[in-house]
Coordinates of C-alpha atoms in Angstrom, one line a residue:
Chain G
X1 CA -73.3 86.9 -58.9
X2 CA -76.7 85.3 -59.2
X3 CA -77.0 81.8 -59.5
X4 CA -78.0 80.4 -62.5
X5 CA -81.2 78.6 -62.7
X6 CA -80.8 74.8 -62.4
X7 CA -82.9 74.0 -65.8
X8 CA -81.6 74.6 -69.2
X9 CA -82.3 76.5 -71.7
X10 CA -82.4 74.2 -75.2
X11 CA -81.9 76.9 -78.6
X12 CA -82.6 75.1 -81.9
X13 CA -81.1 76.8 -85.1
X14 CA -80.2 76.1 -88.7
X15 CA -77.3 79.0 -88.6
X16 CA -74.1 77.8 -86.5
X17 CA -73.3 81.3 -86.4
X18 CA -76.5 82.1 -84.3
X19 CA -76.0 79.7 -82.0
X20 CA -72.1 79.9 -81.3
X21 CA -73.1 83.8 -80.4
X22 CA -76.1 83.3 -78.5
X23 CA -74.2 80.6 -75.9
X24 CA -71.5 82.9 -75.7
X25 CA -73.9 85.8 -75.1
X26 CA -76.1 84.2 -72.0
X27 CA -73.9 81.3 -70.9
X28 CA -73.2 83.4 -68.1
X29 CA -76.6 83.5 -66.9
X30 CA -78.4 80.4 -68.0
X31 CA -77.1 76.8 -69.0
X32 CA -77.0 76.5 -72.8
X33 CA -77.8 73.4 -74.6
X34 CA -78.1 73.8 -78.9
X35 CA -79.0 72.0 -81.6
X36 CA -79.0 72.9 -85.1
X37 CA -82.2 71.1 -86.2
X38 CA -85.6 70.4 -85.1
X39 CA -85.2 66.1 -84.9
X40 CA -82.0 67.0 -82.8
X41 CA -83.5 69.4 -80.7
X42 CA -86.5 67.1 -80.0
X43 CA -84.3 64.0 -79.3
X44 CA -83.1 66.4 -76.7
X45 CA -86.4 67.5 -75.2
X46 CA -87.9 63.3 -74.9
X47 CA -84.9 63.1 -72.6
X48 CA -86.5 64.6 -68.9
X49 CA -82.6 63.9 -67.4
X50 CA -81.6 67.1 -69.6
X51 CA -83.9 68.7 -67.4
X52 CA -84.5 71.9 -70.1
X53 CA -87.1 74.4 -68.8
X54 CA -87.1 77.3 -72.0
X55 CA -87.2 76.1 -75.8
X56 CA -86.1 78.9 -78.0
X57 CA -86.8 77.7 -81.9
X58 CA -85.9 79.4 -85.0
X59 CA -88.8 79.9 -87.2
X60 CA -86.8 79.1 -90.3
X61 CA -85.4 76.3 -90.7
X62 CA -85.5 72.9 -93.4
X63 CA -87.0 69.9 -92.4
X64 CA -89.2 71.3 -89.3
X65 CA -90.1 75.1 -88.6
X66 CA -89.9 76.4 -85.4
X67 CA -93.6 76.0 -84.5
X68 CA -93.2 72.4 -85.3
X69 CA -90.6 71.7 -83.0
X70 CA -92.3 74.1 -80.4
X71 CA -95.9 72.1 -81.0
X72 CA -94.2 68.4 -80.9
X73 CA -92.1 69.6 -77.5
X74 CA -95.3 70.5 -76.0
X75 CA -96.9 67.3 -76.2
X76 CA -95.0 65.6 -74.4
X77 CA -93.5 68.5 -72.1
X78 CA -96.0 70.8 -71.5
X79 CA -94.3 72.7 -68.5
X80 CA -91.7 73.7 -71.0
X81 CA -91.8 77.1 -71.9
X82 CA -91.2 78.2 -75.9
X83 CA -90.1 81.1 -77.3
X84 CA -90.0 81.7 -81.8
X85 CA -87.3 83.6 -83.5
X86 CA -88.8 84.8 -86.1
X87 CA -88.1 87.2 -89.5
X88 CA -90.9 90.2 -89.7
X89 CA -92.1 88.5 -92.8
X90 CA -93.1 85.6 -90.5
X91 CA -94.9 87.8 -88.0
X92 CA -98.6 86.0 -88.8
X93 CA -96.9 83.1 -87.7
X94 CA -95.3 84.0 -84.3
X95 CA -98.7 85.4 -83.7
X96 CA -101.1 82.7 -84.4
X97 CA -98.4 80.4 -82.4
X98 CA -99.5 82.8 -79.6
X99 CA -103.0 82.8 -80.0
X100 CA -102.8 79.0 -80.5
X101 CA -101.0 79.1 -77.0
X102 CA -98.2 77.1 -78.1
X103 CA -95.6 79.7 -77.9
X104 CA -94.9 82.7 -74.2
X105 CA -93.1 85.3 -76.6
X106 CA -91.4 86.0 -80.0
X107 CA -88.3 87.4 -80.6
X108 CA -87.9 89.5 -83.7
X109 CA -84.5 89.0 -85.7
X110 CA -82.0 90.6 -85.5
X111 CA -82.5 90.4 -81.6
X112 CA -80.9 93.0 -79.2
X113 CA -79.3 91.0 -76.2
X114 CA -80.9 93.4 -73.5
X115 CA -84.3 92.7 -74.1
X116 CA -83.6 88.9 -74.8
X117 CA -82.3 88.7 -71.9
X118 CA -85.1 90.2 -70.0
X119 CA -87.5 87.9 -71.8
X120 CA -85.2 85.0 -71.1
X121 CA -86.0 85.8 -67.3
X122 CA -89.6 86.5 -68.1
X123 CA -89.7 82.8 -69.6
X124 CA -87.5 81.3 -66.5
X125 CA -89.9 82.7 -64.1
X126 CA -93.2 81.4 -66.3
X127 CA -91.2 78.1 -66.3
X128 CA -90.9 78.2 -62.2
X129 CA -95.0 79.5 -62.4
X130 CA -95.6 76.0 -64.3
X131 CA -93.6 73.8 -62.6
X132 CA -94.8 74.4 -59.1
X133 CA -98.8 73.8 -61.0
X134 CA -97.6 70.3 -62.0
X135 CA -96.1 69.9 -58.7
X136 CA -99.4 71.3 -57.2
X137 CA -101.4 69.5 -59.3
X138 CA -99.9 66.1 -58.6
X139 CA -99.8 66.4 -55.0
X140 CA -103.5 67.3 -55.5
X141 CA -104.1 64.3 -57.2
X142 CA -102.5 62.0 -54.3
X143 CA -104.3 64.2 -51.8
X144 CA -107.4 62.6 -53.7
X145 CA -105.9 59.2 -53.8
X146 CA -105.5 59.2 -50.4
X147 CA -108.9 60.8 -49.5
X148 CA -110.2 57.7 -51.3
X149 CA -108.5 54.9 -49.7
X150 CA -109.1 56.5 -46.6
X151 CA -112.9 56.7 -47.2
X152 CA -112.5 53.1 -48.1
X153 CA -110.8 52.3 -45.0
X154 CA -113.1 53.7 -43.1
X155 CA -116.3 52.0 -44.8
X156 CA -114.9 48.7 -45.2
X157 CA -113.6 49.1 -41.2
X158 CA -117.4 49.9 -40.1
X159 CA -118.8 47.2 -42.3
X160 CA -116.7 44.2 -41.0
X161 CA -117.0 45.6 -37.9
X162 CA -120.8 46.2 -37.7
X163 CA -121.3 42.3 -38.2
X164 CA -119.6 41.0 -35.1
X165 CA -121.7 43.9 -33.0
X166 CA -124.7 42.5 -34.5
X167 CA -124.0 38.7 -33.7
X168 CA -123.1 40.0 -30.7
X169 CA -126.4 42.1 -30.2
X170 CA -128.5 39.2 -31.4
X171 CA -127.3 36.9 -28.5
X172 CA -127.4 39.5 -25.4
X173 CA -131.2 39.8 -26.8
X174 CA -131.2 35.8 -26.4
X175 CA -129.1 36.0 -23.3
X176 CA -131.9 38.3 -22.0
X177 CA -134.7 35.8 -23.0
X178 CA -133.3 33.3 -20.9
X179 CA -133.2 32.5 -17.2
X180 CA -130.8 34.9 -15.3
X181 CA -129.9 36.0 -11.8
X182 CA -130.2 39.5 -11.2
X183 CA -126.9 40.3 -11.4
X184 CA -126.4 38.5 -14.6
X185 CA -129.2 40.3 -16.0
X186 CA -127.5 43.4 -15.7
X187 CA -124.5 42.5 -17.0
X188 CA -126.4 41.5 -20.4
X189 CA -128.7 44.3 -20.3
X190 CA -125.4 46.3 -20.4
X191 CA -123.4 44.5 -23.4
X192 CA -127.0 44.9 -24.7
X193 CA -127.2 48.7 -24.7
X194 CA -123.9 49.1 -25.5
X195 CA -124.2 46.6 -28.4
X196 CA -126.9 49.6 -29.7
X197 CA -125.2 52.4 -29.3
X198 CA -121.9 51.1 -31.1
X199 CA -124.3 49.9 -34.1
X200 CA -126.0 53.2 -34.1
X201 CA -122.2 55.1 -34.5
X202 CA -121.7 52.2 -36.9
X203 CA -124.6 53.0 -39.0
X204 CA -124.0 57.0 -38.9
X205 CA -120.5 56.4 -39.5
X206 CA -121.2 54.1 -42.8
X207 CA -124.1 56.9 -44.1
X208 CA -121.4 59.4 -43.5
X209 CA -118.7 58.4 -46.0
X210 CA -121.1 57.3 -48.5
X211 CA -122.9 60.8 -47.8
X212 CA -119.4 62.2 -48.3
X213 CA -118.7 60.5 -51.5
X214 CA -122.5 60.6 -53.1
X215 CA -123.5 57.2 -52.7
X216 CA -126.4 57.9 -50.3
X217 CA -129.6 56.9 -52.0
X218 CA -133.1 56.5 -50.2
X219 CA -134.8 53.0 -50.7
X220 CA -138.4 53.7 -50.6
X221 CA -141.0 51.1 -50.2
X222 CA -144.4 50.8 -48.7
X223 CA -143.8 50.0 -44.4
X224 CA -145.8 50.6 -41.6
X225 CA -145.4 53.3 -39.1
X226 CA -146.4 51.1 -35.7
X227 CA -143.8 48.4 -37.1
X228 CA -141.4 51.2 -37.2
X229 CA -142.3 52.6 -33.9
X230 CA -142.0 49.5 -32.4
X231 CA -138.8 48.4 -33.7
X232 CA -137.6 52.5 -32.0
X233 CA -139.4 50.7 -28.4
X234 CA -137.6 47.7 -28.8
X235 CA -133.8 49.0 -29.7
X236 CA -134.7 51.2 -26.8
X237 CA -136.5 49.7 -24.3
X238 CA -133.4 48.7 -22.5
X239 CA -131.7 51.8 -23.0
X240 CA -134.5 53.9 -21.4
X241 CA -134.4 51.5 -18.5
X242 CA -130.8 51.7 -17.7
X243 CA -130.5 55.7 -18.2
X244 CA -133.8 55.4 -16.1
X245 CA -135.8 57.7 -17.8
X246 CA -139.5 57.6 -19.2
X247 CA -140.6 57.3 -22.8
X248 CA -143.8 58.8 -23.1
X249 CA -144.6 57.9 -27.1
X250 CA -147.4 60.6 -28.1
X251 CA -149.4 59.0 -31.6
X252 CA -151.8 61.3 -33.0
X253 CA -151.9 59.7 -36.5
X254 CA -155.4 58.1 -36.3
X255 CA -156.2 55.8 -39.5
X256 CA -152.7 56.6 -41.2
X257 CA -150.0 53.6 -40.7
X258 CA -149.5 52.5 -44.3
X259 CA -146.7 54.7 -45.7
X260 CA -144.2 54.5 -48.6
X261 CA -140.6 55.7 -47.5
X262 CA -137.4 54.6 -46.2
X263 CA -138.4 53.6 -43.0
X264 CA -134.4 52.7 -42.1
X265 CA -133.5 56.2 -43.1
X266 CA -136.4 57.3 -40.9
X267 CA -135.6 54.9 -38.1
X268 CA -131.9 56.2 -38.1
X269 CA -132.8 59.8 -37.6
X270 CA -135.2 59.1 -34.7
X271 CA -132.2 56.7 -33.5
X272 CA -130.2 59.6 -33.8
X273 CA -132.4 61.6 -31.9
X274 CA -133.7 59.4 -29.3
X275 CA -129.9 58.3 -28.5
X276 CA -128.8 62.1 -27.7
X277 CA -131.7 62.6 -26.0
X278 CA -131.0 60.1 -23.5
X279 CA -127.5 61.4 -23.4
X280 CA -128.1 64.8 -22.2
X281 CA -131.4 64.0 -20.0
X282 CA -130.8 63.3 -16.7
X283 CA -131.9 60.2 -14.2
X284 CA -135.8 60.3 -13.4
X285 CA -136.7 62.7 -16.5
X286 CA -138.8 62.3 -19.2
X287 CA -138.5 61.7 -23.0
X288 CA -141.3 62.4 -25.4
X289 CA -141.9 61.4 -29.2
X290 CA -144.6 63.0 -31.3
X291 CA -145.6 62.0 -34.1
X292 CA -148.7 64.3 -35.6
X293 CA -149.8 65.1 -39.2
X294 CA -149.3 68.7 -40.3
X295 CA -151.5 67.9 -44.0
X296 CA -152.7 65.2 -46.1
X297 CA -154.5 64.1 -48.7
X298 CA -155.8 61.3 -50.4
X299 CA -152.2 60.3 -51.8
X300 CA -149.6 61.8 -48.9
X301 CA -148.9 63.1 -45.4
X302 CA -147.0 65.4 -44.5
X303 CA -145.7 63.9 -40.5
X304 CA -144.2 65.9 -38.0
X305 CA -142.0 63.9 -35.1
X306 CA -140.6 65.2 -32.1
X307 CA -138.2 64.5 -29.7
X308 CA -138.6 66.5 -26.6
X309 CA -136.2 66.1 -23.6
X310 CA -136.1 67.5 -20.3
X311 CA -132.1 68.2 -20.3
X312 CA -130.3 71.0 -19.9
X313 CA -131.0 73.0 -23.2
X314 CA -129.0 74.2 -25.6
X315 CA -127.4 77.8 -25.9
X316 CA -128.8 80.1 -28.8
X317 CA -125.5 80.4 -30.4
X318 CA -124.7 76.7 -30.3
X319 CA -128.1 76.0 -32.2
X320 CA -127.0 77.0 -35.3
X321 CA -124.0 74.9 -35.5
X322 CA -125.8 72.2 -34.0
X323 CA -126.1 70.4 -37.6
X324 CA -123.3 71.4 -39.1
X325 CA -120.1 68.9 -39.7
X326 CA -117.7 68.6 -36.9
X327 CA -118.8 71.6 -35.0
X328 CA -121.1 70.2 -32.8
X329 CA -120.6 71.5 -29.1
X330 CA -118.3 68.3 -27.9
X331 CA -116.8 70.5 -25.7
X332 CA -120.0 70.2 -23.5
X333 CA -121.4 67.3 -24.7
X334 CA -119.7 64.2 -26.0
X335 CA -120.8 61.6 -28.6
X336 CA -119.6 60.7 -32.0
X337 CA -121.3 64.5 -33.5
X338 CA -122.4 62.3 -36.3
X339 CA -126.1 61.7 -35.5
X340 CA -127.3 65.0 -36.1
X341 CA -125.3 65.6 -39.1
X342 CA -126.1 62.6 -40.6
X343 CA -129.8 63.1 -39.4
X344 CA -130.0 66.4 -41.1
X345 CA -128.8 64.8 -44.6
X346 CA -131.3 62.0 -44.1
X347 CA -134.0 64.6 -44.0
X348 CA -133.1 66.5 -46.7
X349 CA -132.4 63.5 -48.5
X350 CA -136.5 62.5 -47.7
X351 CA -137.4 65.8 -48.4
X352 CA -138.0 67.3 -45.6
X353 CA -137.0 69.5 -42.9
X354 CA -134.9 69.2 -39.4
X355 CA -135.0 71.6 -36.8
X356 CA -134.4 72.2 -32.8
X357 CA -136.4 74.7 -29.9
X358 CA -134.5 74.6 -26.8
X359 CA -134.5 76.7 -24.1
X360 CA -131.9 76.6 -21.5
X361 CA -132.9 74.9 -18.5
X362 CA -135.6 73.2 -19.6
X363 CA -134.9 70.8 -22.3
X364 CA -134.9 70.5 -26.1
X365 CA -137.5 69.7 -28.7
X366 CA -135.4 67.8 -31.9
X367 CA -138.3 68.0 -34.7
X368 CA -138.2 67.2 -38.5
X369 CA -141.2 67.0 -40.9
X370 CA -141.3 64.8 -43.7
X371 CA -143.7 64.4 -46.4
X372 CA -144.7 60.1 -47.3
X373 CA -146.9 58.5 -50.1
X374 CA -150.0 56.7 -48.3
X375 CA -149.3 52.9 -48.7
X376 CA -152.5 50.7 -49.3
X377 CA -153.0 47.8 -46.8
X378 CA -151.4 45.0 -48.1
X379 CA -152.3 42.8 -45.0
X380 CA -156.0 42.8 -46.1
X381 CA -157.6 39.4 -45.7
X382 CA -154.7 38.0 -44.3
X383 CA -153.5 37.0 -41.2
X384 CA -152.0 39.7 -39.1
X385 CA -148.5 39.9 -38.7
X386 CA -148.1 38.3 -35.0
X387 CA -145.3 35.9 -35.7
X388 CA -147.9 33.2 -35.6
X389 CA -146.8 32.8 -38.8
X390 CA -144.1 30.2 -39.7
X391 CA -142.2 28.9 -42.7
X392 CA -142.3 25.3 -41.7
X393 CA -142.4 23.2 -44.5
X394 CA -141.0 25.7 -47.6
X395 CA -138.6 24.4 -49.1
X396 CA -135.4 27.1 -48.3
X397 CA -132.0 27.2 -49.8
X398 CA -129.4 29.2 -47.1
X399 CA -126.1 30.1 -48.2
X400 CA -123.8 31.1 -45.1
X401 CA -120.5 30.3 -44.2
X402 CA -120.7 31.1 -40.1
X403 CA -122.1 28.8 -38.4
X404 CA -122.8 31.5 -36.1
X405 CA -125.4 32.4 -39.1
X406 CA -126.4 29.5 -39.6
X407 CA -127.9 28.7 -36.2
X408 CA -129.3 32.1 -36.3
X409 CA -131.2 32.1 -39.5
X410 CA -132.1 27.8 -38.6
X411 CA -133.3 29.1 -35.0
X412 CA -135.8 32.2 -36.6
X413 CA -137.1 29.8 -39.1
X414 CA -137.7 26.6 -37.7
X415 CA -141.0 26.7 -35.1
X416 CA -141.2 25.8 -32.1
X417 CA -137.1 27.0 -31.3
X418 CA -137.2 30.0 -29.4
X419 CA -134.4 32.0 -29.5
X420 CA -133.6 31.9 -26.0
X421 CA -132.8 28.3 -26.4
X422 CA -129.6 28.5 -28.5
Chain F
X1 CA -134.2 24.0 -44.9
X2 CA -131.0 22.9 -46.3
X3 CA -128.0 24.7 -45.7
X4 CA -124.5 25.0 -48.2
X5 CA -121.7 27.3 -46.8
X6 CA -120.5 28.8 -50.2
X7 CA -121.7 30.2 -53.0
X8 CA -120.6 27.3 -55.6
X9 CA -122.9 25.0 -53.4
X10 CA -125.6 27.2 -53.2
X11 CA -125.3 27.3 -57.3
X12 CA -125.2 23.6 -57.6
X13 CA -128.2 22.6 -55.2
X14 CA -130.2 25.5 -57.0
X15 CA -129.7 23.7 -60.5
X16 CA -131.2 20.8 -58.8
X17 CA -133.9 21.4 -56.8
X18 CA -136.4 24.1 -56.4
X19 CA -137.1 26.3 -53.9
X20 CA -139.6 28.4 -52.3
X21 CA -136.8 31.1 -51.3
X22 CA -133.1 31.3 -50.9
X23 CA -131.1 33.1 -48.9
X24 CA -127.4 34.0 -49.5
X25 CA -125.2 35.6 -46.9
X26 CA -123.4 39.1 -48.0
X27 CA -119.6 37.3 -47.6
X28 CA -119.0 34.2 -48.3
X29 CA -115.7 32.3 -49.4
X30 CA -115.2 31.0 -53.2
X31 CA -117.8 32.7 -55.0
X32 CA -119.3 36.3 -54.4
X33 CA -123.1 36.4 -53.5
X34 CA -123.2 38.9 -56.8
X35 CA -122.0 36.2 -58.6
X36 CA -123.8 33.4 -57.0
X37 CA -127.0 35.2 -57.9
X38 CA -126.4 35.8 -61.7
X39 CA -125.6 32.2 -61.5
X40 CA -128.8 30.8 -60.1
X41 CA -130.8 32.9 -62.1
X42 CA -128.9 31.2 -65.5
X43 CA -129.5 27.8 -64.2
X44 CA -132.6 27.4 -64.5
X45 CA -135.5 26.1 -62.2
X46 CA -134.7 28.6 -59.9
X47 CA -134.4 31.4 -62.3
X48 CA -137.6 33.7 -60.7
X49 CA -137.0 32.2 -57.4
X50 CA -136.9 35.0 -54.7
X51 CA -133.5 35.7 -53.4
X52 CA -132.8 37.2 -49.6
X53 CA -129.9 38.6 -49.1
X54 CA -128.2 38.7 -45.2
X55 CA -127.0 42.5 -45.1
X56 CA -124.7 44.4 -42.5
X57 CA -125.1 47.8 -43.9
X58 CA -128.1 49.3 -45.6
X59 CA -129.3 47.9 -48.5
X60 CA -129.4 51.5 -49.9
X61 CA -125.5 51.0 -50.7
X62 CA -126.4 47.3 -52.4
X63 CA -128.1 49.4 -55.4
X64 CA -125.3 47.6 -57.5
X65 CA -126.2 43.8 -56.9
X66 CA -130.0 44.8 -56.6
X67 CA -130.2 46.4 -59.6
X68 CA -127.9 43.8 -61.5
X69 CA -128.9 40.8 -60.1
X70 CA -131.7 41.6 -58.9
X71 CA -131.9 40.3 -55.5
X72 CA -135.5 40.2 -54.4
X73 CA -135.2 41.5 -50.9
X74 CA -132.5 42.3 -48.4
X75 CA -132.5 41.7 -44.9
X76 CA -130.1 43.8 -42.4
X77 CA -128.2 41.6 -39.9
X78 CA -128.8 41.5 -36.7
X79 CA -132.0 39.5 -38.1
X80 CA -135.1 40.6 -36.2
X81 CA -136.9 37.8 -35.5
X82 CA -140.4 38.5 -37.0
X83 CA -139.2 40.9 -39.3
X84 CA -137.3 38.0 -40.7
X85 CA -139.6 35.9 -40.7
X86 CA -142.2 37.8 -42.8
X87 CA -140.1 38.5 -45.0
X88 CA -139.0 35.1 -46.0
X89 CA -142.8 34.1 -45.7
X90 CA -143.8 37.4 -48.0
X91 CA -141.4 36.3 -50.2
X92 CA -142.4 32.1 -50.2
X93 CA -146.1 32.5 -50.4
X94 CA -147.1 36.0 -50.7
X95 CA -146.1 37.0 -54.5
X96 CA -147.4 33.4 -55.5
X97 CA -150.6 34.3 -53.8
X98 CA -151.0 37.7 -55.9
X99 CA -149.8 36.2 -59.0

């Protein structure tokens, strides 16, 4: 014997004589709950615990017709699946219910029990069909919750942690400043470099999951290219001198330094770049960056930079994955496979274009070109910015709760403290 | 330089005294620097006064507090030293000048 389905089937009817037959007919086959009227048969349905999966509803009936009953049952249970009993004179009905999509089938009275019953099964399977959708749908619906929270996590992790790593960054630099042995100058040159690279996988990491959720905006405002380039010498310097290799920084950008950008988004990818480049370049070899204009005008250039190693190349068929997410060759190479990623999507983000040449055996070029609005020099007339400047004097309002901070923010702004000293 | 290490304190000097610049960290206890900011601005004598803020992450995903409060300039922790510096000193004497 087959098992009967474990949902009932709820038959609302005005004629006690229908309904006595009907439970006697199927009962064998499905669980059978009645009511006579549509308020009854509704005060069933609100209950979920009587767990009914098929509504059958007399057309007919005082009070409340069929497609009443059918279109209040659906609004609150809209898994349920309905089926009208219905007179031929009422066939306009039945079929607008269907068109309306309120109702799966009608069933013309007087009904033959074969074909009801195959359009009971009909309706039992649509009613299996719908409830694995709501279950579907609600474990979708989690799956997005927890997608969420999880991006969440993961900024709100990089964020607190990026802080520490940068107090801790700031006082290897001053460490470094300061009077060392030999041997302690290695040891700080060391929690220096490593102090970069984490806020560099910090920084991707952060871009990433608000890349991932559409929060990454550019920032645009007027900088200066040699500022930028020597903020890239300076995060560096160290790191070049402990993976011993040579920078060789190749400027051909005569008379254009005044840009409007995102110099952080551009100082990321050239992180990005510069930071695998020293990965995969070995001891006593050379690192390039170009810089050159492709076009401009009176208004904008169009820059192209390049990263060149001397490493080991890259495989043709690995180039093309090269930028793509998670399929980066770790397999050979390791690293966080964010930088390039994330590098590509601050390109495109800038407008412009990220590419790679390698040829196996003899290195890599990493290039992208992006086009920047000509800034105007704002520094004209004024003294140049040599930190001779000081603040000494202003009256300054800080706001910090570390003391940490404090002493930091106290030591850049009041002359004659060197940062060494602290 | 006079230094408060919360927000309410920062909001309660600013409706005294004015200043050249302020500079609010991103986290502090009691009162969020989103809040702090709005606050100064309604007090008063410091309503166009620039505000810094001390950033860990990009100021890209600040756009919120930048655009509503309208923080004048952000600057991303670890400081560097002259950047710092002349942005504080853009921001003290710099717009006056061009005003």
């Amino acid at each position: 014997m087959v098992r009967k389905p474990d949902f009932k089937i709820l038959y609302v009817d005005d004629e006690p004589k229908s309904l006595r037959y009907f439970k006697k007919t199927f009962s064998s086959d499905f669980i059978i709950v009645t009511a006579d009227s549509g308020a009854e048969a509704l005060d069933i349905l609100s209950d979920a615990g009587n767990n009914i999966g098929i509504l059958i509803a007399d057309q007919r009936m005082p009070e409340m017709t069929g497609v009443e009953v059918i279109q209040k049952a659906r609004s609150f249970a809209p898994e349920i699946v309905s089926l009208l009993i219905t007179a031929y004179m009422d066939l306009d009905v039945a079929l607008d219910a269907i068109n309306g999509g309120h109702i799966f089938q009608f069933i013309c009275k007087p009904w033959s029990t074969d074909s009801l019953k195959i359009m009971l099964l009909e309706a039992a399977q649509e009613y299996e069909r719908n409830r694995h959708c709501l279950i579907l749908e609600q474990k979708n619906r989690e799956l997005e919750e927890s997608r969420r929270t999880q991006e969440r996590f993961i900024y709100t992790l990089s964020h607190e942690v990026r802080t520490p790593v940068g107090l801790s960054l700031n006082y290897s630099d001053a460490l470094l400043e300061s009077t060392l042995s030999e041997e302690q100058r290695e040891y700080a040159t060391s929690i220096n470099v490593v102090n970069q690279s984490l806020l560099s996988v910090l920084d991707n990491t952060l871009d990433y999951s608000m890349w991932e959720s559409g929060k990454l905006v550019l920032h645009e405002f007027p900088f200066k290219l040699s500022d930028l380039l020597e903020r890239i010498e300076q995060a560096f310097g160290l790191q070049f001198k402990t993976a011993n290799v040579n920078f060789v920084l190749k400027r051909s950008t005569e008379g254009i330094d005044n840009l409007v950008g995102d110099p952080d988004c551009l100082f990321q990818v050239l992180v990005n770049l510069l930071s695998n480049a020293i990965k995969y370049s070995a001891a006593g070899k050379e690192i390039e960056l170009s810089i050159e204009i492709l076009k401009s005008s009176d208004r904008s250039v169009d820059l192209r930079f390049a990263v060149t190693d001397t490493g080991e190349g890259i495989a043709k068929a690995i180039m093309d994955r090269l930028f793509k997410p998670f399929s980066q060759l770790q397999t050979a190479r390791e690293g966080s496979g964010l930088g390039l990623l994330i590098s590509k999507e601050l390109v495109t983000m800038m407008g412009g274009e990220i590419g790679v040449n390698s040829e196996q055996g003899k290195g890599s070029e990493f290039w992208f070109e992006v086009e920047f609005w000509l800034g105007s020099d704002s520094s004209d007339g004024e003294e140049p910015l040599n930190g001779s400047r000081t603040v000494e004097g202003i009256p300054i309002l800080l706001a910090e709760d570390s003391a940490v901070g404090q002493a930091m923010v106290d030591g850049l702004l009041s002359p004659g403290i060197q940062r060494g000293d602290r | 330089m006079e230094i408060v290490e919360n927000g309410i304190d920062a909001v309660k000097k600013a409706k005294q005294t004015l200043y050249a610049v302020i500079i609010l960290d991103c986290q502090m206890p009691e009162m969020s620097r989103l809040e702090a900011t709005l606050a100064i601005r309604k007090a008063g004598i410091n309503r166009n006064t620039p505000i810094i803020g001390l950033t860990a992450m990009p100021a890209s995903l600040l756009e919120d507090e930048w655009v509503v409060a309208g923080i004048d300039s952000y600057v991303t922790k670890p400081l560097e030293g002259r950047e710092f510096v002349d942005t504080v000193y853009r921001l003290a004497c710099g717009d006056k000048e061009n005003d």
